[in-house]
Structure formats: C-alpha cells, structure tokens
PDB file of C-alpha atoms and ligand atoms in Angstrom:
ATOM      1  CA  UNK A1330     106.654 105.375 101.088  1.00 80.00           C
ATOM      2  CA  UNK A1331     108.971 105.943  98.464  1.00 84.00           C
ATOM      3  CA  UNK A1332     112.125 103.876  97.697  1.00 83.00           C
ATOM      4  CA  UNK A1333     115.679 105.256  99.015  1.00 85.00           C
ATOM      5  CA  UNK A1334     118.589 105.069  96.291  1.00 85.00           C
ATOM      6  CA  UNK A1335     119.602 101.246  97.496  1.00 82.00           C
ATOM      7  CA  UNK A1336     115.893  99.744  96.877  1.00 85.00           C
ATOM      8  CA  UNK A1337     115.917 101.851  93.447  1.00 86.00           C
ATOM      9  CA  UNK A1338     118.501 100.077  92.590  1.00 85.00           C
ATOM     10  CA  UNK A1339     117.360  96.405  93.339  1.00 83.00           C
ATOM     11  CA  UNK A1340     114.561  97.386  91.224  1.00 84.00           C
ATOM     12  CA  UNK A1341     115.389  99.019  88.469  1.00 86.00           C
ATOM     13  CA  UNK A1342     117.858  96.544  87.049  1.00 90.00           C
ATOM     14  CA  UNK A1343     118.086  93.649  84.336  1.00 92.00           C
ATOM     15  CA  UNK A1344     118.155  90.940  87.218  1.00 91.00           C
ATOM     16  CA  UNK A1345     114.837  92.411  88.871  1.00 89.00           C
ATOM     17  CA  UNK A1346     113.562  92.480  85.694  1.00 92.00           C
ATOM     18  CA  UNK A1347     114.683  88.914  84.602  1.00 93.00           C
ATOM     19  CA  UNK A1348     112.886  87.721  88.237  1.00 93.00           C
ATOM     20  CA  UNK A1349     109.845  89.524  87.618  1.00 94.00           C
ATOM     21  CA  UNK A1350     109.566  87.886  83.764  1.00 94.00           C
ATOM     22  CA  UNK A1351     110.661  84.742  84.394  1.00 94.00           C
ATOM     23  CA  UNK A1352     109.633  83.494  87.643  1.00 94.00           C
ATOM     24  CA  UNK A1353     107.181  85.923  88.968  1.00 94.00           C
ATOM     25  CA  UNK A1354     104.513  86.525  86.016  1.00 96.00           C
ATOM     26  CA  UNK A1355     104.713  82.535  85.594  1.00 95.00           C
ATOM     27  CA  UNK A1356     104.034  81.942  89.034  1.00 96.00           C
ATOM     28  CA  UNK A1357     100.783  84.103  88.992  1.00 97.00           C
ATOM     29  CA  UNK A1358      99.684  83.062  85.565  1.00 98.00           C
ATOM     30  CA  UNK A1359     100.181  79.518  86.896  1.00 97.00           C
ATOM     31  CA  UNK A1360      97.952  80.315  90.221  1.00 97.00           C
ATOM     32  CA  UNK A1361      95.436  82.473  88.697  1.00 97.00           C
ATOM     33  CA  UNK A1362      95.515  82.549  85.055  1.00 97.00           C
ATOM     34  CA  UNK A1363      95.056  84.867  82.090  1.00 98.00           C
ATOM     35  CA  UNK A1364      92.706  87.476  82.052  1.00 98.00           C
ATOM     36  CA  UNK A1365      92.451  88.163  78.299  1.00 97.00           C
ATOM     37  CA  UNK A1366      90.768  91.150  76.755  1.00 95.00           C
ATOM     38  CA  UNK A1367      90.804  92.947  80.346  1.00 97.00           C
ATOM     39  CA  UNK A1368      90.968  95.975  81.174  1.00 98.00           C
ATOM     40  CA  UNK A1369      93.891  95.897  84.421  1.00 98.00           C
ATOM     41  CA  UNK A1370      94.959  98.174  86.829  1.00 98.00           C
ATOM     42  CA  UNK A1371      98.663  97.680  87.912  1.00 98.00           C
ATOM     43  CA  UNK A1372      99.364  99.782  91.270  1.00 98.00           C
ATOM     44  CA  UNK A1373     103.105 100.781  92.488  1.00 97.00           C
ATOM     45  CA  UNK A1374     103.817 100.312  88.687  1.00 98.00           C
ATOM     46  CA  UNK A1375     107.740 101.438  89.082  1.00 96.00           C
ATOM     47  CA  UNK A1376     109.204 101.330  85.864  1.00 96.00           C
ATOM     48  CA  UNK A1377     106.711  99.587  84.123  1.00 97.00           C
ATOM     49  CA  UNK A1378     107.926  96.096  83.618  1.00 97.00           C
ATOM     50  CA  UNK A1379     105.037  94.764  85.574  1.00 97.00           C
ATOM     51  CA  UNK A1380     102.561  96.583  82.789  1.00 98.00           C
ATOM     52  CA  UNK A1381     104.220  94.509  80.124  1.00 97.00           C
ATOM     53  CA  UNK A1382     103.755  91.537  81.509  1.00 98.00           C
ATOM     54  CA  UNK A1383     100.165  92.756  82.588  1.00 98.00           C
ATOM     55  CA  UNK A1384      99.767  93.213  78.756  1.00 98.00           C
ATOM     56  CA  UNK A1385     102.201  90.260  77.214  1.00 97.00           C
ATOM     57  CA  UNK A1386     101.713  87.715  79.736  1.00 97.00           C
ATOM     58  CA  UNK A1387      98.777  88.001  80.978  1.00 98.00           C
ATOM     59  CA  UNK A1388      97.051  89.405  77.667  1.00 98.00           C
ATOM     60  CA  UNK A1389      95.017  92.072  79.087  1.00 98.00           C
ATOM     61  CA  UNK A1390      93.624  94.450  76.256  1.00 98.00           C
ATOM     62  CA  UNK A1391      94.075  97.640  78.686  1.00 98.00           C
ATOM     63  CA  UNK A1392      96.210  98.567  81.247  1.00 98.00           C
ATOM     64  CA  UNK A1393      96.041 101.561  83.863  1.00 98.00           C
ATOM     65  CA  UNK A1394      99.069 101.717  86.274  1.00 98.00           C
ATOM     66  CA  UNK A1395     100.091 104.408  88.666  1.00 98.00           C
ATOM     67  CA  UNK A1396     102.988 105.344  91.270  1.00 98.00           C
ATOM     68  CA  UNK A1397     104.032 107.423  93.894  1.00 97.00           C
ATOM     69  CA  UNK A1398     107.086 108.184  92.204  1.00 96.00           C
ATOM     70  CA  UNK A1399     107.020 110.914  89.670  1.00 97.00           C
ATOM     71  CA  UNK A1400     110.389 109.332  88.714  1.00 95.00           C
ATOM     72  CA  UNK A1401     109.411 105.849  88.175  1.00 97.00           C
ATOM     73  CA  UNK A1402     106.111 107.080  86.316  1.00 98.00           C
ATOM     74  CA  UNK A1403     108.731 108.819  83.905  1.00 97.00           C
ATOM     75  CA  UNK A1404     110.919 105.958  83.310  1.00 97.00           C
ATOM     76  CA  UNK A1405     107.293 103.505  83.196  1.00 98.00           C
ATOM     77  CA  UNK A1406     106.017 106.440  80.266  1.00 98.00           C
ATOM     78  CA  UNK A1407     109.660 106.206  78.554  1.00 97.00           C
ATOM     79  CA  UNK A1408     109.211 102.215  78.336  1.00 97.00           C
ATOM     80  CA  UNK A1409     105.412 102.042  77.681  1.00 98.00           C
ATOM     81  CA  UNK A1410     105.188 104.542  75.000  1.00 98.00           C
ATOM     82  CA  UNK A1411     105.321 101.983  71.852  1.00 97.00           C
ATOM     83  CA  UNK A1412     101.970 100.439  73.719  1.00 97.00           C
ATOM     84  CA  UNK A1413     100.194 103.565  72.491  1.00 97.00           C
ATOM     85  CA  UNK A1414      96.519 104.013  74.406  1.00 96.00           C
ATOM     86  CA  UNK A1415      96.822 100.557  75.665  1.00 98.00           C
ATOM     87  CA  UNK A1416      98.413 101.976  78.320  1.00 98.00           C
ATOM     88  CA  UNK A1417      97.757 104.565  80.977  1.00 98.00           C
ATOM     89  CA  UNK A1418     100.084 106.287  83.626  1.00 98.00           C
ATOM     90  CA  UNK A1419     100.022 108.546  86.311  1.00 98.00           C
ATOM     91  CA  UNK A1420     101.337 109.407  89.740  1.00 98.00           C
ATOM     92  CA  UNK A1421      99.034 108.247  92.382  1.00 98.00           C
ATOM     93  CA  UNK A1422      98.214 107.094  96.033  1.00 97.00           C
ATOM     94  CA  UNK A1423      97.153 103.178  96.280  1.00 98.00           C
ATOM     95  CA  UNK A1424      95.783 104.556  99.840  1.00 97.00           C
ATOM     96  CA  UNK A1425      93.441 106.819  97.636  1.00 97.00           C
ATOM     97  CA  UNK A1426      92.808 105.274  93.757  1.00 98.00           C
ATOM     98  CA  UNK A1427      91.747 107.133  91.156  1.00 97.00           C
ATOM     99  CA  UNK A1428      89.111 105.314  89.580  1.00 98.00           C
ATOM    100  CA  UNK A1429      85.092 104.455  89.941  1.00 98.00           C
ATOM    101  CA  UNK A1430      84.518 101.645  92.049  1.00 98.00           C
ATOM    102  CA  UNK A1431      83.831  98.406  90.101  1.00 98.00           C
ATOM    103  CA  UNK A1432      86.182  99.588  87.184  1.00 98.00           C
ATOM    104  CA  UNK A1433      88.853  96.635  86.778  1.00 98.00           C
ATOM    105  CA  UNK A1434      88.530  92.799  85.920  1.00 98.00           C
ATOM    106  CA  UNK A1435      92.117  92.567  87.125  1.00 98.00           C
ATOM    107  CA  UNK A1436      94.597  94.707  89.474  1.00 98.00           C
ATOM    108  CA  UNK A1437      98.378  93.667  89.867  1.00 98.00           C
ATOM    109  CA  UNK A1438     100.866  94.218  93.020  1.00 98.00           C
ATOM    110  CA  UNK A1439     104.378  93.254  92.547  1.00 97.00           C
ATOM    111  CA  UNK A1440     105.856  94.634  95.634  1.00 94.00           C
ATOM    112  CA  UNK A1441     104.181  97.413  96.450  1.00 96.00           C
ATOM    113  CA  UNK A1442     101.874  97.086  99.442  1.00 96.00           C
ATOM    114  CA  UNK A1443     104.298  96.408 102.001  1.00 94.00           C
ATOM    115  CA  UNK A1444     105.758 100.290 101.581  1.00 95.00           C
ATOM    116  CA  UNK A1445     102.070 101.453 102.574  1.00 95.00           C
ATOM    117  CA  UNK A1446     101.967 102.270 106.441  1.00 93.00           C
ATOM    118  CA  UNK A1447      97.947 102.077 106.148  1.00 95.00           C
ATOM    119  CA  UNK A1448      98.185  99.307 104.193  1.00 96.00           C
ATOM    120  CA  UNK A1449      94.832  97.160 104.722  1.00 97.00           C
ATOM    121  CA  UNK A1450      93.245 100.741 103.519  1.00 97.00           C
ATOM    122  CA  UNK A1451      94.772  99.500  99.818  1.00 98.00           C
ATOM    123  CA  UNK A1452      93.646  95.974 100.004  1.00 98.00           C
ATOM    124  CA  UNK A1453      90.220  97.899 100.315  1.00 98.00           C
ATOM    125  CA  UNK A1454      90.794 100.016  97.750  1.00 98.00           C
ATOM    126  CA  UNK A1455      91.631  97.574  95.516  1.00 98.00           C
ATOM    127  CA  UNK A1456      88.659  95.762  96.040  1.00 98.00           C
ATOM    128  CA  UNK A1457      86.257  98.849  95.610  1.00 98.00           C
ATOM    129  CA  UNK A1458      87.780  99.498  92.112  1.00 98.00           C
ATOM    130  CA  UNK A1459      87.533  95.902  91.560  1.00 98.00           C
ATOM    131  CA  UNK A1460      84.048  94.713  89.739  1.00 98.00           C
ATOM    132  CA  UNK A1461      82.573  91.565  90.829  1.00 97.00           C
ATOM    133  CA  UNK A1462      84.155  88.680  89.986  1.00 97.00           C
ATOM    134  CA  UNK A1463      87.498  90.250  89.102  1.00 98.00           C
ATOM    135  CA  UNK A1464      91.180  89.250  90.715  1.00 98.00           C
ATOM    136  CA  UNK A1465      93.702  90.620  92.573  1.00 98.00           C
ATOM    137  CA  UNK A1466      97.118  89.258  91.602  1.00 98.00           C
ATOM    138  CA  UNK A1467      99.675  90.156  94.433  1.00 98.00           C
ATOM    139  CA  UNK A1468     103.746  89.563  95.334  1.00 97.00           C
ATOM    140  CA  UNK A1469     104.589  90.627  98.552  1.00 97.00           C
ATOM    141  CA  UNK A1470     107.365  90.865 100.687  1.00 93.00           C
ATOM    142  CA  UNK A1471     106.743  89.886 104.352  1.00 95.00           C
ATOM    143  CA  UNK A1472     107.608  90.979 108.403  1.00 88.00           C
ATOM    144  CA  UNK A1473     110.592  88.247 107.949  1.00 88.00           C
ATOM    145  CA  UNK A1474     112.338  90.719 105.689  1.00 89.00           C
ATOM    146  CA  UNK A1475     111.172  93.552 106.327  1.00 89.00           C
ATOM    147  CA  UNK A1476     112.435  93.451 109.594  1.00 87.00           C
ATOM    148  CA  UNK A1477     115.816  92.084 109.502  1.00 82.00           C
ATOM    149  CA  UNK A1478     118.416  94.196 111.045  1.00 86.00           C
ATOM    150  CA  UNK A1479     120.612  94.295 108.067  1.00 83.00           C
ATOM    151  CA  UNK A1480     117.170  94.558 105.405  1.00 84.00           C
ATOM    152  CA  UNK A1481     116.387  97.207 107.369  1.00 84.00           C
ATOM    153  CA  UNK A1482     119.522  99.362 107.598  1.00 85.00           C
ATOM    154  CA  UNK A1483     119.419  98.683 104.047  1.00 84.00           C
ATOM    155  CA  UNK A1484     116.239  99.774 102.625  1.00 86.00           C
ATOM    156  CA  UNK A1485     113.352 102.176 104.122  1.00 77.00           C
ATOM    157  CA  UNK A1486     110.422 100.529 105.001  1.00 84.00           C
ATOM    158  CA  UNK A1487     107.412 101.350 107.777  1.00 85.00           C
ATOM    159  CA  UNK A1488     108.400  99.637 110.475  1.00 83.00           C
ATOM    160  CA  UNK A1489     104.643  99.214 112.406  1.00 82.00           C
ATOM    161  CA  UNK A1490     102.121  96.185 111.682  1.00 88.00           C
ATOM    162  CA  UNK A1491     103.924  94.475 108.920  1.00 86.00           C
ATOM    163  CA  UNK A1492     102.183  91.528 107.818  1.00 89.00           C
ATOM    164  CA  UNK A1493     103.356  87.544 107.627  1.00 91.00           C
ATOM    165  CA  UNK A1494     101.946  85.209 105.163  1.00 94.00           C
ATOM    166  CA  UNK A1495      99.006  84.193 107.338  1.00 94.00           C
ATOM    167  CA  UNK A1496      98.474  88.169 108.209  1.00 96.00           C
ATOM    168  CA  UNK A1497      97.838  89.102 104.536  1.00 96.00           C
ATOM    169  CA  UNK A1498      96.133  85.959 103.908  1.00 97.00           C
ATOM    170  CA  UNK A1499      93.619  87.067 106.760  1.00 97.00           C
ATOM    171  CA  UNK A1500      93.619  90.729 105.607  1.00 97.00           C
ATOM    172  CA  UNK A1501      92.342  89.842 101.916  1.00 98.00           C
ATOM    173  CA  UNK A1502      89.551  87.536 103.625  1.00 98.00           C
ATOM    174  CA  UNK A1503      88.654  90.141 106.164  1.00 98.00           C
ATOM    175  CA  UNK A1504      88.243  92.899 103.321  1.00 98.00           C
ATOM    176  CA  UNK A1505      85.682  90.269 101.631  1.00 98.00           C
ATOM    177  CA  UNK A1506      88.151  88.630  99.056  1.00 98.00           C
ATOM    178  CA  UNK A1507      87.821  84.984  98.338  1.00 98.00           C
ATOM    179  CA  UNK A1508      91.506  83.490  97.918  1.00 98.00           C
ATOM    180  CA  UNK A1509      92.248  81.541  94.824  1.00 97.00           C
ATOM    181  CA  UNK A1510      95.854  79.942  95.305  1.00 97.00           C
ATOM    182  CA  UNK A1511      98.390  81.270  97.300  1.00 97.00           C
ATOM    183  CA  UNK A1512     102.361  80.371  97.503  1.00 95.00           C
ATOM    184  CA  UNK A1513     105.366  81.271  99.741  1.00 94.00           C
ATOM    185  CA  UNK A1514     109.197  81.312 100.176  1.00 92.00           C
ATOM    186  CA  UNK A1515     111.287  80.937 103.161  1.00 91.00           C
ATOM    187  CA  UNK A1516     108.666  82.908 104.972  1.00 89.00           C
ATOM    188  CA  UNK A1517     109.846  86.372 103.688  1.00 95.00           C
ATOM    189  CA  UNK A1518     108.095  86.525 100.434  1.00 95.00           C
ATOM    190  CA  UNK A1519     104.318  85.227  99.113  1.00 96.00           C
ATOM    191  CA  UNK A1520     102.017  84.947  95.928  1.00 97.00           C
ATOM    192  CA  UNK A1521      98.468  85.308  96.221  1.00 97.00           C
ATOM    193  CA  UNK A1522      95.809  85.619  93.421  1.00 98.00           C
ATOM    194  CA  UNK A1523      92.424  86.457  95.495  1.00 98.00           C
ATOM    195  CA  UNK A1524      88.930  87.492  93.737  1.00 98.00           C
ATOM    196  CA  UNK A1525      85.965  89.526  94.982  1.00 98.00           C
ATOM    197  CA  UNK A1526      83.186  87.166  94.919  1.00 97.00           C
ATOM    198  CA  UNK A1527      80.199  87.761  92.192  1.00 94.00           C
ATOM    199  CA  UNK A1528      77.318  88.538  94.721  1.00 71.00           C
ATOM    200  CA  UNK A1529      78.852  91.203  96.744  1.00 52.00           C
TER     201      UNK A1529
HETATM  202  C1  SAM B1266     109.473  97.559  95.603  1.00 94.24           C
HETATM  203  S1  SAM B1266     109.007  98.752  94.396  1.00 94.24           S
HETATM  204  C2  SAM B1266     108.261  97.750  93.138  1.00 94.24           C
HETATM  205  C3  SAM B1266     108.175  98.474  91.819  1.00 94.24           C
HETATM  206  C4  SAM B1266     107.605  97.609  90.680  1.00 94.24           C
HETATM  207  N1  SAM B1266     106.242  97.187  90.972  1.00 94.24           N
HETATM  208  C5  SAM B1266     108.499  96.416  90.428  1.00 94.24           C
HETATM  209  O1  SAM B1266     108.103  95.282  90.768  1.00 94.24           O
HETATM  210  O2  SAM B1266     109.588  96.591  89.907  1.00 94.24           O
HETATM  211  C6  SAM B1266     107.585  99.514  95.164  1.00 94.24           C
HETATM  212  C7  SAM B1266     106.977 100.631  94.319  1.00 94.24           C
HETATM  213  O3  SAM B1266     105.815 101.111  94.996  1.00 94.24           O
HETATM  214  C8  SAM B1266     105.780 102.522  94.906  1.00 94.24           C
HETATM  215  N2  SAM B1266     104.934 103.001  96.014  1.00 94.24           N
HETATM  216  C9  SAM B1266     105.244 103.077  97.330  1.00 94.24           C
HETATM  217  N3  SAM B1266     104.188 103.538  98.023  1.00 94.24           N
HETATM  218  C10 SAM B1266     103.187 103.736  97.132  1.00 94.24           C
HETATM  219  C11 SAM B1266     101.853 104.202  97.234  1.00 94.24           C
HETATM  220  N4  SAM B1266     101.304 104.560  98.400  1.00 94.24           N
HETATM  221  N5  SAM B1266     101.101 104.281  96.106  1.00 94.24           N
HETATM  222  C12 SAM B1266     101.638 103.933  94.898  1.00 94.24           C
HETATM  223  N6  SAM B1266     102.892 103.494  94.739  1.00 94.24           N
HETATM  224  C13 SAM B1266     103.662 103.400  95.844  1.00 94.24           C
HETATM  225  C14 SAM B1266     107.236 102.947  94.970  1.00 94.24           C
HETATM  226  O4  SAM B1266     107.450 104.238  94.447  1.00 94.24           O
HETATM  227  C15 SAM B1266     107.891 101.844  94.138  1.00 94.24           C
HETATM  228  O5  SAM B1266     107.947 102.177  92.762  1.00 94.24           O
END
C-alpha cells in the first residue's frame, strides 16, 4: 500500500533519516552484524537511505532494492547514482520479488512490511530469495500503532491482521526462519535479525 502525503513526509525528511543512521542501522548491526562483501536485497527501499547504510554500514559489496513507488524509486535512483553498478533499483511488489530463489546473503526491511495486507506472503518471499544461511534484517512497526485512532486518521495503513511483537516473531518461525536477536519499544515498534537455517 502506498504512503499518503502525511507518511511521505515522516519519511522523507532529515530527522527520519538521522533515526534511520543513527539509531536504527546501529541497532541491527549490533543484533546481527555485518555482512561484508554481500550481495543484499533491500525491499520497500523509499528513498534510498536504507541502501546506503546497506552499503556503508553494513558493507555489503552489492545492493538490489525495489519499491512500490515509482516516486520513491526516482528520488532512491537520484541519491544512489554516485554508487554506480553497486546498486540496483526498480519498482516492485515484495508480495511477488523479482529474483531466483536462493539469490541474497542478506535482505533489509525498514518499515515496509506492515503496509502489505498479505503480508506473511513477503516474509515467504523473502525467505525463498534468501540462500541458506543468509539473514533477514527487519524494523517494523506494530498493531499498537498501527491502530491508534489518531495514527490511523493520520496515515493509511491495512487495517486487518496486523501483527504485535510476538505475532511477527511467530510468523518468521512459522515460515522456517531461525531468530537471531530481536528488540522492542513501547510495544509499537521491533528489531529482528532472523536467518534461514543452512540445511533447509
Ligand atoms: C514506511 S515507508 C519506509 C521507506 C524506507 N524503507 C524508509 O525507511 O525510509 C514504506 C515503504 O514501503 C513501500 N511499499 C509499500 N508496499 C510495498 C510493497 N508491496 N512492495 C514494495 N514496497 C512497498 C512504500 O512505497 C514506502 O516507500
């Protein structure tokens, strides 16, 4: 589901930014470490600040990202460009990604999964274009939020089968992932790195 003008905003500002750099990327890099030399996938890419931090932070060699937002994916192109081929963008579905299965050693989320009404159908996508072994570094933003009748009134969101902490927790171990660390915040946001187990 795509962002109304409000959300756009929250997210495609210097304090969103400043959040995602400073306190988000450390908080995953903390819980599930670098993956150096990787080649990532980074889905619901928006702008693209998440792909530099993919690339910076977390030092992957390569990094594909997409979004539903032909908008976002020209704003992520207008940023990314001085990353030459390191980067790759297009708009796409997480419901329906665009690569081979067993293609990534890492694939990002920062706050993208909750705008998916079919949204366990993305954990398992993620997980088929994982390869074995490989993590899934996620922020998300929970039924707390989501819900609230001012959040709500505020931003667009699907309404139905939002998850809670424990809800995504149990999602990511019923699609087969193994979790790594997980961490939470006044039960409207969470953290998880998970990985797809070796033999699988
Ligand atoms: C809350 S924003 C986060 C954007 C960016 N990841 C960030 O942290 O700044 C959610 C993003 O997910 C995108 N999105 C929503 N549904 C999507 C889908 N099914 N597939 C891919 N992207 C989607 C939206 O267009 C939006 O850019």
């Amino acid at each position: 589901m795509l962002l109304n003008r409000f959300e756009k905003l929250l997210m495609n500002n210097p304090v969103r930014e400043a959040i995602q750099r400073h306190l988000e990327a450390r908080w995953l890099l903390a819980m599930g470490g670098p993956v150096a030399g990787a080649r990532a996938l980074e889905i619901g890419c928006g702008r693209g600040v998440g792909t530099e931090l993919v690339l910076d932070v977390f030092r992957a060699e390569h990094v594909d990202a997409f979004d539903l937002d032909p908008d976002m994916i020209a704003r992520a192109r207008e940023r990314l460009a001085p990353r030459g081929d390191r980067v790759r963008l297009w708009v796409g579905d997480a419901e329906h990604i665009d690569a081979e299965a067993a293609t990534y050693d890492a694939v990002f989320d920062f706050g993208i999964v909750h705008h998916v009404p079919r949204w366990r159908d993305v954990l398992a996508e993620v997980y088929r274009v994982l390869k074995p072994g490989g993590r899934f570094y996620a922020e998300e933003v929970l039924a707390k939020l989501i819900l609230d009748p001012v959040w709500s009134r505020l931003t667009d969101h699907p309404s139905a089968d939002r998850f809670d902490g424990e809800g995504f927790r149990a999602a990511l171990v019923a699609t087969g992932f193994e979790i790594v660390a997980s961490k939470g915040l006044l039960d409207r946001f969470v953290w998880f790195v998970a990985r797809k187990p070796t033999a699988s």
